[in-house]
Every structure is written in structure tokens, then in C-alpha cells.
Coordinates of C-alpha atoms and ligand atoms in Angstrom, one line a residue:
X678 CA 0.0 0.0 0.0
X679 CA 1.6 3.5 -1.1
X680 CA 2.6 5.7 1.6
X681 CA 3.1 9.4 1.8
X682 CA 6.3 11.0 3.5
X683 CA 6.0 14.5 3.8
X684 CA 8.2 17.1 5.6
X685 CA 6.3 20.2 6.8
X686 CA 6.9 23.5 8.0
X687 CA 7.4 25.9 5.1
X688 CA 4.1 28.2 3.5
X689 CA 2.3 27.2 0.0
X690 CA 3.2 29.5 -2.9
X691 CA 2.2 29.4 -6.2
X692 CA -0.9 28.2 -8.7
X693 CA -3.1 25.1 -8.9
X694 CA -5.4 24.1 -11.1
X695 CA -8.4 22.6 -9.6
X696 CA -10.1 19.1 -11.6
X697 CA -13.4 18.5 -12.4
X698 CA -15.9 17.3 -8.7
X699 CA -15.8 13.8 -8.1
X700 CA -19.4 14.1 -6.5
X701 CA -20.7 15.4 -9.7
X702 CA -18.9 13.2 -12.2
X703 CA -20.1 10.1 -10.4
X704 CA -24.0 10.5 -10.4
X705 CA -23.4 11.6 -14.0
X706 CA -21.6 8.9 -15.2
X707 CA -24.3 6.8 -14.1
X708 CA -26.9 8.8 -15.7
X709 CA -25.1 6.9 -19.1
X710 CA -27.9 4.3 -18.4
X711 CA -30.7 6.4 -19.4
X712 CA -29.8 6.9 -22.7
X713 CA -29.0 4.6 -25.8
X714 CA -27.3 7.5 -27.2
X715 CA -23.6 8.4 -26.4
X716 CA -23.1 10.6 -23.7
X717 CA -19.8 12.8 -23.4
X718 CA -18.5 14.1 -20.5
X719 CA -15.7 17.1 -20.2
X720 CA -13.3 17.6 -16.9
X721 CA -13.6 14.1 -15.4
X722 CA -11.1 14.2 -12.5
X723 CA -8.9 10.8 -12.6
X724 CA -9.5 9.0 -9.6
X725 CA -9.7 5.6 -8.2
X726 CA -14.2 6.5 -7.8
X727 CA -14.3 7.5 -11.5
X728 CA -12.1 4.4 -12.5
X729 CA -14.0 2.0 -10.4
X730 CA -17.8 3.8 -11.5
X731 CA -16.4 3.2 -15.2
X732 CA -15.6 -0.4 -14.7
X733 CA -18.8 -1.1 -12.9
X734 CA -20.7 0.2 -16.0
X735 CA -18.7 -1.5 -18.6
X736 CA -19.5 -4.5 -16.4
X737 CA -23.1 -4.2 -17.5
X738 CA -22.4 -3.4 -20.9
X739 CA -22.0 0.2 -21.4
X740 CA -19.2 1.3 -23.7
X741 CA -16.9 3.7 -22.4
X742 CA -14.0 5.4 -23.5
X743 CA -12.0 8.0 -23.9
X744 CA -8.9 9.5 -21.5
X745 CA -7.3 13.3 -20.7
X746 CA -10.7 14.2 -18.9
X747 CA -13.0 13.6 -21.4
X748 CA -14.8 10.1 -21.2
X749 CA -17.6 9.4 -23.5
X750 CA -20.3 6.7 -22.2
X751 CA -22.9 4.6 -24.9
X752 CA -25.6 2.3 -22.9
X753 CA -26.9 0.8 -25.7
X754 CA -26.4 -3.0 -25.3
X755 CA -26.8 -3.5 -21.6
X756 CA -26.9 -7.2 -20.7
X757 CA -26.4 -7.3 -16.8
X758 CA -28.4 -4.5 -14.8
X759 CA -26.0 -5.3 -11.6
X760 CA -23.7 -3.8 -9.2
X761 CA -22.0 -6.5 -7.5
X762 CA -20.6 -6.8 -3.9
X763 CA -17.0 -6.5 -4.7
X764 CA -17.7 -3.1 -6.1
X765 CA -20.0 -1.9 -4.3
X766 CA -18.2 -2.3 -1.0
X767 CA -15.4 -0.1 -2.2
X768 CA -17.7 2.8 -3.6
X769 CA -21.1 3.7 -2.0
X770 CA -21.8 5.5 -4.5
X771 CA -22.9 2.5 -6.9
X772 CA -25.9 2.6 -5.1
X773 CA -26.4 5.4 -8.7
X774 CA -26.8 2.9 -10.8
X775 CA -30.1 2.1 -9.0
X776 CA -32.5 4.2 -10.1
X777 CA -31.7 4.9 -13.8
X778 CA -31.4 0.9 -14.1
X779 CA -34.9 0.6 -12.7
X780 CA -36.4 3.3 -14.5
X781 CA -34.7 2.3 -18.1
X782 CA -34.7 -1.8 -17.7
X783 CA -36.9 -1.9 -15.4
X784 CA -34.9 -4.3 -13.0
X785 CA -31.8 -3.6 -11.0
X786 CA -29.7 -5.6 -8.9
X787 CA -27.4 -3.8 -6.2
X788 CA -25.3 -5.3 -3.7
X789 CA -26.9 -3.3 -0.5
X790 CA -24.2 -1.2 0.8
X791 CA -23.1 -2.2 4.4
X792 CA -22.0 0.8 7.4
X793 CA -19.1 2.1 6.6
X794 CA -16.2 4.4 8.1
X795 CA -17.6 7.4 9.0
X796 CA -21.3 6.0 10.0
X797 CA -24.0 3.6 8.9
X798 CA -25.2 5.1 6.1
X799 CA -28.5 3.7 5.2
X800 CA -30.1 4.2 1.5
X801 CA -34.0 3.8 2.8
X802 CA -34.9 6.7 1.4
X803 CA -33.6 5.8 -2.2
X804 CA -35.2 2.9 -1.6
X805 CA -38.6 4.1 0.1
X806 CA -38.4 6.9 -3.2
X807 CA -38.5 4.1 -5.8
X808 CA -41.3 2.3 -4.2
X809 CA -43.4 4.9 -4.1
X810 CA -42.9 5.5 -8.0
X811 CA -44.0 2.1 -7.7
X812 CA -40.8 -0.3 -7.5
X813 CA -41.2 -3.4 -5.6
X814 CA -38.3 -4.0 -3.8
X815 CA -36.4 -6.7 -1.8
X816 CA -33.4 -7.5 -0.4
X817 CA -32.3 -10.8 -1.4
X818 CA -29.0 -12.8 -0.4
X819 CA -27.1 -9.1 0.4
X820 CA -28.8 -7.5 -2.7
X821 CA -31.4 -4.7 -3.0
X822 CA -33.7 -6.2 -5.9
X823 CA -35.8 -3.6 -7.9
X824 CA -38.5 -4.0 -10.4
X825 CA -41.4 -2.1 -12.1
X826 CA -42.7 -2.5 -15.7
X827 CA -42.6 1.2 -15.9
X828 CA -42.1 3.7 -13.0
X829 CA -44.8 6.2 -12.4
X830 CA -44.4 9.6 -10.8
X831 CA -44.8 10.6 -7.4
X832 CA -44.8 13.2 -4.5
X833 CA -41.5 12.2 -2.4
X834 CA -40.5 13.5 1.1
X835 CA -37.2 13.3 2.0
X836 CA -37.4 12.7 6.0
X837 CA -33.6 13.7 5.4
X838 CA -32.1 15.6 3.5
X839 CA -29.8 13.1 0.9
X840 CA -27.9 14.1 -2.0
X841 CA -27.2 10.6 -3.6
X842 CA -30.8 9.8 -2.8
X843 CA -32.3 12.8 -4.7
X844 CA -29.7 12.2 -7.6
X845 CA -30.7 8.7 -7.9
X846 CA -34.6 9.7 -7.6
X847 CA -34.7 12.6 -9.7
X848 CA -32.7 10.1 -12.3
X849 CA -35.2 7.4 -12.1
X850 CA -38.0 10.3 -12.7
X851 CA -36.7 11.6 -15.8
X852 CA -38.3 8.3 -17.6
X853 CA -40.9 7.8 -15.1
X854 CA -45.2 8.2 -16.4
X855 CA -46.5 11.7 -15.4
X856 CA -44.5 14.2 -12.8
X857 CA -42.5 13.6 -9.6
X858 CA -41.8 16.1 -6.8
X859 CA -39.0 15.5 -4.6
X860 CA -39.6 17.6 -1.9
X861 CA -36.8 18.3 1.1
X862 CA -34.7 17.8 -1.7
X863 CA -30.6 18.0 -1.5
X864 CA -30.1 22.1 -3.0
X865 CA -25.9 21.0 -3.5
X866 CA -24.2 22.2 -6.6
X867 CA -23.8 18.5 -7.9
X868 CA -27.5 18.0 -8.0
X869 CA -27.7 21.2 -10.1
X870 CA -24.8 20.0 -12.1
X871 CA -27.0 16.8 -12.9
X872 CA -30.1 18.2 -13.6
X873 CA -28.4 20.4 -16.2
X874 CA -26.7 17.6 -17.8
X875 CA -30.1 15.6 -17.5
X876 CA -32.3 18.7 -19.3
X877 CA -29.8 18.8 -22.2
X878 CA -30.5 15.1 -22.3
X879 CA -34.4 16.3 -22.6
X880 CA -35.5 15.7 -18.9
X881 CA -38.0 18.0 -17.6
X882 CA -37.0 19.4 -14.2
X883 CA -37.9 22.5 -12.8
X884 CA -36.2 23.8 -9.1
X885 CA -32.8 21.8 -9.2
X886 CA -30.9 23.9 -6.3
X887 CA -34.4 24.1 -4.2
X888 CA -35.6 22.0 -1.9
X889 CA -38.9 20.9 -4.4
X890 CA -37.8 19.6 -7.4
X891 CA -40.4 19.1 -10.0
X892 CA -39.3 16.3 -12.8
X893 CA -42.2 15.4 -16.0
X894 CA -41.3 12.1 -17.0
X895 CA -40.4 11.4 -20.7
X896 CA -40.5 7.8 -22.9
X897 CA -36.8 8.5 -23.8
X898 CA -33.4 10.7 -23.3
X899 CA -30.7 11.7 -25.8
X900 CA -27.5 11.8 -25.5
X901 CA -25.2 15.2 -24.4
X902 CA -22.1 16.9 -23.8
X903 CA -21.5 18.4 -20.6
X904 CA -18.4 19.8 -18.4
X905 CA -18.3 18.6 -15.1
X906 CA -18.6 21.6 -12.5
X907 CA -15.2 22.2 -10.3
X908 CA -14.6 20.6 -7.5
X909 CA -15.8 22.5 -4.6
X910 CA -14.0 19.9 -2.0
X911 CA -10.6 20.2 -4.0
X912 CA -11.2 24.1 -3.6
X913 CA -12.0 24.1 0.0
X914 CA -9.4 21.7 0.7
X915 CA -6.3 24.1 -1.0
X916 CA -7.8 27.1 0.3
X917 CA -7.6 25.8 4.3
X918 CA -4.3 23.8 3.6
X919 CA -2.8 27.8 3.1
X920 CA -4.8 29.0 5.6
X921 CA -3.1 26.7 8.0
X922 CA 0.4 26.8 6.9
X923 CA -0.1 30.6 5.4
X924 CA 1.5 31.6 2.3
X925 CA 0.3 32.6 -0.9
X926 CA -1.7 30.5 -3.6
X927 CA -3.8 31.0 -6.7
X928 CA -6.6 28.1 -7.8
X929 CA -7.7 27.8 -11.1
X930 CA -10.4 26.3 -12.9
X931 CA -12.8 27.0 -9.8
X932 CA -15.8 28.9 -8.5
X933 CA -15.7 30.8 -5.5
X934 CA -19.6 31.1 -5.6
X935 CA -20.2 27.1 -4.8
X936 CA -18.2 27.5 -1.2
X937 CA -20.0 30.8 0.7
X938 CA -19.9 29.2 3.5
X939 CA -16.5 28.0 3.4
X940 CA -15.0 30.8 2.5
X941 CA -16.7 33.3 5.5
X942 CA -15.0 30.8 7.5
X943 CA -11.5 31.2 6.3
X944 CA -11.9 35.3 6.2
X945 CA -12.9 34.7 9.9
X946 CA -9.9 32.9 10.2
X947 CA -8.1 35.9 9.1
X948 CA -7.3 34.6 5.2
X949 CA -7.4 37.3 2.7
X950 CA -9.3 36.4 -0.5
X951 CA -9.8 38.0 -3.6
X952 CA -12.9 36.0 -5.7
X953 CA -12.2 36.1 -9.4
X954 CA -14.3 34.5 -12.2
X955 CA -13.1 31.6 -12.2
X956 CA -10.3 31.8 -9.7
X957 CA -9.8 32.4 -6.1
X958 CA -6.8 34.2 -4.6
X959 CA -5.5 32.9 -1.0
X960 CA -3.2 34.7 1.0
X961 CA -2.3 34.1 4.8
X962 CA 0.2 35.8 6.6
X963 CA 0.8 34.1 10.4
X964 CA -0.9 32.1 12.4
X965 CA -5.3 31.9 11.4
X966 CA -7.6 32.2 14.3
X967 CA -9.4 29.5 15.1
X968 CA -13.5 29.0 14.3
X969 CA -16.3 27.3 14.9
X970 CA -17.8 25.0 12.3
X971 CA -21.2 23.3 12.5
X972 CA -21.9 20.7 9.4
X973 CA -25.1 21.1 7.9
X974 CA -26.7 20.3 4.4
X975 CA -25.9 22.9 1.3
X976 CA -25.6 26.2 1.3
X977 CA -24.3 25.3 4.9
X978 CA -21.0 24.5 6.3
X979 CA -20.4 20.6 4.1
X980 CA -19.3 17.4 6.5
X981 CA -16.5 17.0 3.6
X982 CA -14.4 20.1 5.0
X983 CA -14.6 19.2 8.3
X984 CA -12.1 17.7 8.9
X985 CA -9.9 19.9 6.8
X986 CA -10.7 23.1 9.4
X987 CA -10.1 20.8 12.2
X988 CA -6.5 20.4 10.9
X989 CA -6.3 24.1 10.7
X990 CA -7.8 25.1 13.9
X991 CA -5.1 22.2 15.8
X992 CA -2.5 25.1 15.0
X993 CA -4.4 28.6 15.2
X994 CA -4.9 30.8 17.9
X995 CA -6.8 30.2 20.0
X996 CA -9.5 27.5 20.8
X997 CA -12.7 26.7 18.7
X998 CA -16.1 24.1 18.4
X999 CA -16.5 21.6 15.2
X1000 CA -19.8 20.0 15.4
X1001 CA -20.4 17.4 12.9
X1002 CA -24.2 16.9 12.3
X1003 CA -24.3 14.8 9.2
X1004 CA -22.8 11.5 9.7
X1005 CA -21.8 10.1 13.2
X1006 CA -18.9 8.7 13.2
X1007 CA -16.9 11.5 11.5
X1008 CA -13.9 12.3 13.6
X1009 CA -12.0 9.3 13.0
X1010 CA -8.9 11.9 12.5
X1011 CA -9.0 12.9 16.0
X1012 CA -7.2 9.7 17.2
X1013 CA -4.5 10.8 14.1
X1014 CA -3.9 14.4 15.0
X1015 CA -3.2 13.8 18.6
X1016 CA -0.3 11.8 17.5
X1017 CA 0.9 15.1 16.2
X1018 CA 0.5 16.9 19.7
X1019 CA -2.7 18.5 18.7
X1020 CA -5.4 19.2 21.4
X1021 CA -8.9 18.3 20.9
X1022 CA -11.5 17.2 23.1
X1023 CA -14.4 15.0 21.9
X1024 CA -17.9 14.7 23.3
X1025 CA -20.8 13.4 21.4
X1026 CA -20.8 15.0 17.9
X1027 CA -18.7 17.6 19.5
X1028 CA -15.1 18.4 19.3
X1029 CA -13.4 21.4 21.4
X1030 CA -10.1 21.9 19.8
X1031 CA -7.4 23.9 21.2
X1032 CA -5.1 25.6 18.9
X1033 CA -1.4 25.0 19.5
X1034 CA 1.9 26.7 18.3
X1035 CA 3.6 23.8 17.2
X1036 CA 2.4 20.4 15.9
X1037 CA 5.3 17.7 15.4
X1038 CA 5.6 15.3 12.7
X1039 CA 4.9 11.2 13.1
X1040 CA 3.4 8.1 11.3
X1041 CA -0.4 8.4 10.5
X1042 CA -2.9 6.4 9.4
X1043 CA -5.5 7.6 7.0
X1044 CA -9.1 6.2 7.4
X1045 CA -11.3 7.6 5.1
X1046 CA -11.1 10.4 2.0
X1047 CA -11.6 13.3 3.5
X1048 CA -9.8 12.5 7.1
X1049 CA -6.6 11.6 5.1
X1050 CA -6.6 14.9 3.6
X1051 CA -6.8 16.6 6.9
X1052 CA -4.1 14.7 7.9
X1053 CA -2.1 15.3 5.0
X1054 CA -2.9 19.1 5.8
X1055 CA -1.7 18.7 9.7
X1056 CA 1.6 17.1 8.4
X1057 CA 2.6 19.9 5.9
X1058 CA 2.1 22.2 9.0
X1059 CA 4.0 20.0 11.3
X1060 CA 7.8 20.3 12.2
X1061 CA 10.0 17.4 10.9
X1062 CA 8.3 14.2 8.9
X1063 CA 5.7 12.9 8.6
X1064 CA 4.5 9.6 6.8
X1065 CA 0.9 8.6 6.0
X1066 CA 0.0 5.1 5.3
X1067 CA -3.5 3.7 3.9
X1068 CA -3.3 6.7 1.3
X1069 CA -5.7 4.6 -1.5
X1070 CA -8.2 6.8 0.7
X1071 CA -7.0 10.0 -0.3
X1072 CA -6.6 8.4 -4.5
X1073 CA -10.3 8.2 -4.4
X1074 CA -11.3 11.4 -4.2
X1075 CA -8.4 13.9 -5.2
X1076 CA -6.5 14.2 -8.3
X1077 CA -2.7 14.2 -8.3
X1078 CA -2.5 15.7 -5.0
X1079 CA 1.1 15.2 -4.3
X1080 CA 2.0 16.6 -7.6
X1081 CA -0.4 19.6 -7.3
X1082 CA 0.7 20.5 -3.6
X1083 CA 4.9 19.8 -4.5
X1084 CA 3.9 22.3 -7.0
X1085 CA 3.2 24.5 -4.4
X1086 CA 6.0 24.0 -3.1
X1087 CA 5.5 21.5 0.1
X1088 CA 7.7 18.8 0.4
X1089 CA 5.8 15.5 -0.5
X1090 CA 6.9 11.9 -1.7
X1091 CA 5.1 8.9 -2.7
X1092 CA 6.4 5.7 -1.8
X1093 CA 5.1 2.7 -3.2
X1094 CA 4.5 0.0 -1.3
Ligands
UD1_823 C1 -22.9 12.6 -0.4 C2 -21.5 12.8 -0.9 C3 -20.5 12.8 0.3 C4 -21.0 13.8 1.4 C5 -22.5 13.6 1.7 C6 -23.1 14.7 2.6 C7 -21.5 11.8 -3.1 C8 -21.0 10.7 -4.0 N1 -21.1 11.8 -1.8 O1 -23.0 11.3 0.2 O2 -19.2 13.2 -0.1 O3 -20.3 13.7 2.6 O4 -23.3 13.6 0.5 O5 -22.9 16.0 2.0 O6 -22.1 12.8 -3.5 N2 -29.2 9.0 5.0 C9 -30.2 8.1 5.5 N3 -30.9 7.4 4.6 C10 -30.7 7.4 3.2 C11 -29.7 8.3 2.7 C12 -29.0 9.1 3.7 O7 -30.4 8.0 6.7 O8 -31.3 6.7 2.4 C13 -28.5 9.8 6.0 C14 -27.0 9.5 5.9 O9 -26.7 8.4 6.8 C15 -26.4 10.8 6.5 C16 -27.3 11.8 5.8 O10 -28.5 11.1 5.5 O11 -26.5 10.8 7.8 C17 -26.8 12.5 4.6 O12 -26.3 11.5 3.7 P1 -26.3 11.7 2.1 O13 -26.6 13.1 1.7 O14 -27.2 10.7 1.5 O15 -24.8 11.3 1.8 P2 -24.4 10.7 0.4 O16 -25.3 11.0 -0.7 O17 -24.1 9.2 0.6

């Protein structure tokens, strides 16, 4: 298993150009299996998720190809509507496939995804969505087993708010009979990034980015072009490694409008932004102060750079609250940056940290995407080395990040293992 060995202590400087979102590119690549026509898609980060979300498609059939960022999909000979085990228990996210499977073939077989790191993550409400469109469901021998003759629409309540659960219901309801509302829908970017990909496919959905969205079902769906949105994660996760170790550093190939939240929260930290187009300029002189972060659904504070401020706030000024209301289980990097000397109390979904001068560099373990990039954050920040092992966590989810943060100028090694 690769390794990282990293030695911190000097600032970022320099450019970055951020890839494509992973959370976008994933529910569209699935949305492939709506269509018999070829669907293209522009800016596809390269990452274990996408390589993995390919392979479980061409599993079933669909054609895809293509490389550099740009991968084009064709669904039209589809033999196997299933997501086995083995895949699925590497990448929740299969549980995509679902509802455009159903909706198209009108059978779907998907390996029911177990708890994982950061909490049990049930899919009842994908599940509870599609039978009320009329799916019968069961779980048979570890697998969710889905069929309808044809899908019919339906008013939907979320109890929670999901944002794989309203991709994969407003996906099935693009081909559903008559109109679905999803209401307590998921308002994230990447939903808005689907629908837009799914109207220029010739859906019919009205208040992607609102909490009702409003989908007329149609008997078919062409195919498309489409440029995955930024990735808002990536951004965030740049922006707060500077933040923490200051310096100076310009990201590309972003949108500062998809992270308000995220970026009140590093100007309260004392970060000075300036918010281009499509670029946003970071620069931290000293020490940031510390904040408080509570996780909530979009346009709130998002779980995924959680434990990115926690990092931060481990060496600010200060002492601060991180309150993680999302998934349960999501401070699994706590154990990890106390190795380092940081401070950090934990009670219930609650962590006080207290912001220290001087973290010191040791062996870490990473333990799920977004926690390994914290870490990797507190090591760059930390006197001496560092090494971080399990780092097929951090490969899932962010593109050449060694090579995009050496650019920048922090000392950071591979090692194969
Ligand atoms: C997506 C993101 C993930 C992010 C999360 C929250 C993708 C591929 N992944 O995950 O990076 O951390 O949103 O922003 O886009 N829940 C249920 N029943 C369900 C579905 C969800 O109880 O059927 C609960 C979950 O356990 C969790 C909460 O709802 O506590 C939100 O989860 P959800 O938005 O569904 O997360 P994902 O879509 O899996």
C-alpha cells in the first residue's frame, strides 16, 4: 500500500489548477444508463471512484472510453443490470446505478451497501423513493432487488435531507409516467450539475438547487455533452491547507460562488481572498484564528471540510467548536492528529479543539477520504516528517495531489509500497 512521507513546516506559494468534482462526475456517469445514445463528459477528475464507476458500468455493458478528462459513455447494449458486492463495498456510490437501471430496464440488482467508516449510512430513502414510484423492492441474499414494468411519478418526502438519494430519484423520474416532486430535496451544486446535464438530455426538471424539485417524466433521453462543474471539496481543501500553513496560492479552474460558507469561515480565520471569475486568490500571513464549524446540508457549512478546518484550527490561535451533524462517526482523525500533539476534546458529535503553536511530525494512518486529507494538511504544517500510510483513501477522491501541492512548493513523496 503506497505511503506518503512529507516534511512540513514551510508556506504554500504558487498556482493550482483545480479538476473536475468527483461528487458530480459520479451521479453523471451513471446517468449513461438512461440513454441509448452516447453521452460525453468534459473535466472528469482521474480518480480511483471514477475508474472504479467506469468499470462497474462496462461491467453491464456500457461502452466507455476516452482519457485526458474527457470520457464518452454509450448504454446501448446493456446485458447485466447489476452492481455486484466487490464493487460496491469499495464505492457507496454505486448505489447510482439504481434508479436509472430501474427506470430504463426496469430491473436492477445492487449489492446493499453495508456501514461504513464514517457511519451507517442507510439508502431507505432511495429505496422508500422508488417504491413509491411504484418499484417493488427486496433484499435478497445481500442484494437490493428492484423492479417495475414502468415507473410512475410521485410526490416524495425526503425525511432527510440526501444528495445521492435525490440524484438517484430525480434520475429514475426523468423516464418515469407523469410528474414527480422530490420535496426536502438535497439544494448541492452537484444536483444542479446533474439536472443540467439531464435537461440537455431532454428531462423536464424544474427547481434543481431548491428544496422541491419538479421532474415530468419522458419515454426517452438523448445523449449530451457536458463539463463537469469544479470541485468544490478540492477548492476548500487548498484554500484551508494555506490557511493553516499561510502563504500565498492561486486556484484555477474554480468557483468561488459554490463554497459561501467555506470561504466566511477562512476570512474569519483571518485569510485574505480575492474572488475572481473563475479563480480564487488565498493569502495568509501568520498564524489563522481559530472557528467554529457546525456541518449542515448545502448552502451550509459541508461534513467534507470538516475535517480539513479541524486540521487548521489544531494550529491557530486560539481554541474553537467543530460539530459534525451529518454523519456520526466522523472524527475518525482525531485519534490521528493527537499523534501530532494536537489538542482536541471529543464529546458526542462535539469536538473542542485547542489551537497549538507547534504540531510535530509522526506516522499516520488515514481512514477515510476526506480525514486523510486533513491529515495530510496537519503534516505539511507539522515540524520534521511525517508519513501517512493507507493513502488509496486519499486516490479516491483527489487528483494528483502530491504533484499539485509539491507544485506549491511542500515537500511531499510517494512511496510505493
Ligand atoms: C454525499 C457525498 C458525500 C457527502 C454527503 C453529505 C457523493 C457521492 N457523496 O454522500 O461526499 O459527505 O453527500 O454531504 O455525492 N441517510 C439516510 N438514509 C438514506 C440516505 C442518507 O439516513 O437513504 C443519511 C446518511 O446516513 C447521512 C445523511 O442522511 O447521515 C446525509 O447523507 P447523504 O446526503 O445521503 O450522503 P451521500 O449522498 O451518501
Amino acid at each position: 500500500m503506497d505511503k506518503f512521507r512529507i516534511q512540513g513546516g514551510g508556506p504554500l506559494e504558487g498556482q493550482v489548477r483545480i479538476s473536475g468534482a468527483k461528487n458530480a462526475a459520479l451521479p453523471l456517469l451513471c446517468a449513461s444508463l438512461l440513454t441509448e445514445k452516447s453521452l460525453v463528459l468534459e473535466n472528469v477528475p482521474s480518480l480511483r471512484d471514477i475508474s472504479t464507476t467506469a468499470h462497474l458500468l462496462a461491467q453491464m455493458g456500457v461502452e466507455v472510453s476516452g482519457n485526458a478528462g474527457l470520457i464518452e459513455l454509450k448504454a446501448s447494449r446493456v446485458h447485466d443490470c447489476v452492481a455486484p458486492y466487490d464493487l460496491v463495498k469499495t464505492m457507496r456510490a454505486s448505489i447510482l446505478v439504481l434508479g436509472p437501471l430501474v427506470a430504463r430496464f426496469g430491473e436492477a440488482r445492487v449489492s446493499l451497501p453495508g456501514g461504513c467508516a464514517i457511519g451507517s449510512r442507510p439508502v431507505d430513502l432511495h429505496l422508500k423513493g422508488l417504491q413509491l414510484m411504484g418499484a417493488k423492492i427486496s433484499i435478497e441474499h445481500g442484494d437490493i432487488h428492484a423492479r417495475a414494468e414502468k415507473l410512475k411519478g410521485a410526490r416524495i418526502f425526503m425525511d432527510l435531507v440526501s444528495v445521492t438519494g435525490t440524484e438517484n430519484l430525480m434520475m429514475a423520474a426523468t423516464l418515469a409516467q407523469g410528474v414527480t416532486v422530490i420535496e426536502n430535496a438535497a439544494r448541492e451544486p452537484e444536483v444542479v450539475d446533474l439536472a443540467e446535464a439531464l435537461m440537455k438530455m431532454g428531462a423536464h426538471i424544474e427547481g434543481a438547487g431548491t428544496d422541491v424539485i419538479t421532474i415530468q417524466g419522458v419515454d426517452s433521453l438523448e445523449g449530451c455533452r457536458h463539463a463537469i462543474m469544479p470541485d468544490r471539496i478540492e477548492t476548500g481543501t487548498f484554500l484551508v491547507a494555506v490557511a493553516a500553513t499561510g502563504g500565498k496560492v492561486l486556484l484555477t479552474h474554480t468557483k468561488a460562488g459554490l463554497l459561501d460558507a467555506v470561504i466566511d469561515k477562512l476570512k474569519e480565520a483571518g485569510a485574505v481572498l480575492s474572488l475572481g471569475s473563475d479563480t480564487i486568490e488565498i493569502v495568509q500571513d501568520g498564524r489563522p484564528k481559530a472557528v467554529n464549524i457546525r456541518t449542515a446540508p448545502y448552502p451550509a457549512f459541508p461534513t467534507d471540510m470538516q475535517a480539513q478546518f479541524m486540521a487548521m484550527n489544531t494550529v491557530a490561535q486560539g481554541s474553537a467548536l467543530i460539530t459534525e451533524t451529518i454523519f456520526e462517526n466522523r472524527f475518525m482523525h482525531v485519534q490521528e492528529l493527537r499523534r501530532l500533539g494536537a489538542r482536541i476534546d471529543i464529546e458526542g458529535n462535539t469536538a473542542m479543539v485547542h489551537g497549538c503553536a507547534q504540531l510535530q511530525g509522526a506516522t499516520l494512518m488515514a481512514t477515510d477520504l476526506r480525514a486523510s486529507a486533513s491529515l495530510l494538511m496537519a503534516a505539511l504544517v507539522a515540524s520534521g516528517e511525517s508519513i501517512i500510510e493507507r493513502i488509496y483513501h486519499i486516490d479516491r477522491g483527489y487528483e494528483d495531489i502530491e504533484h499539485k501541492f509539491a507544485g506549491l512548493g511542500a515537500k511531499i513523496e510517494r512511496i510505493p509500497g
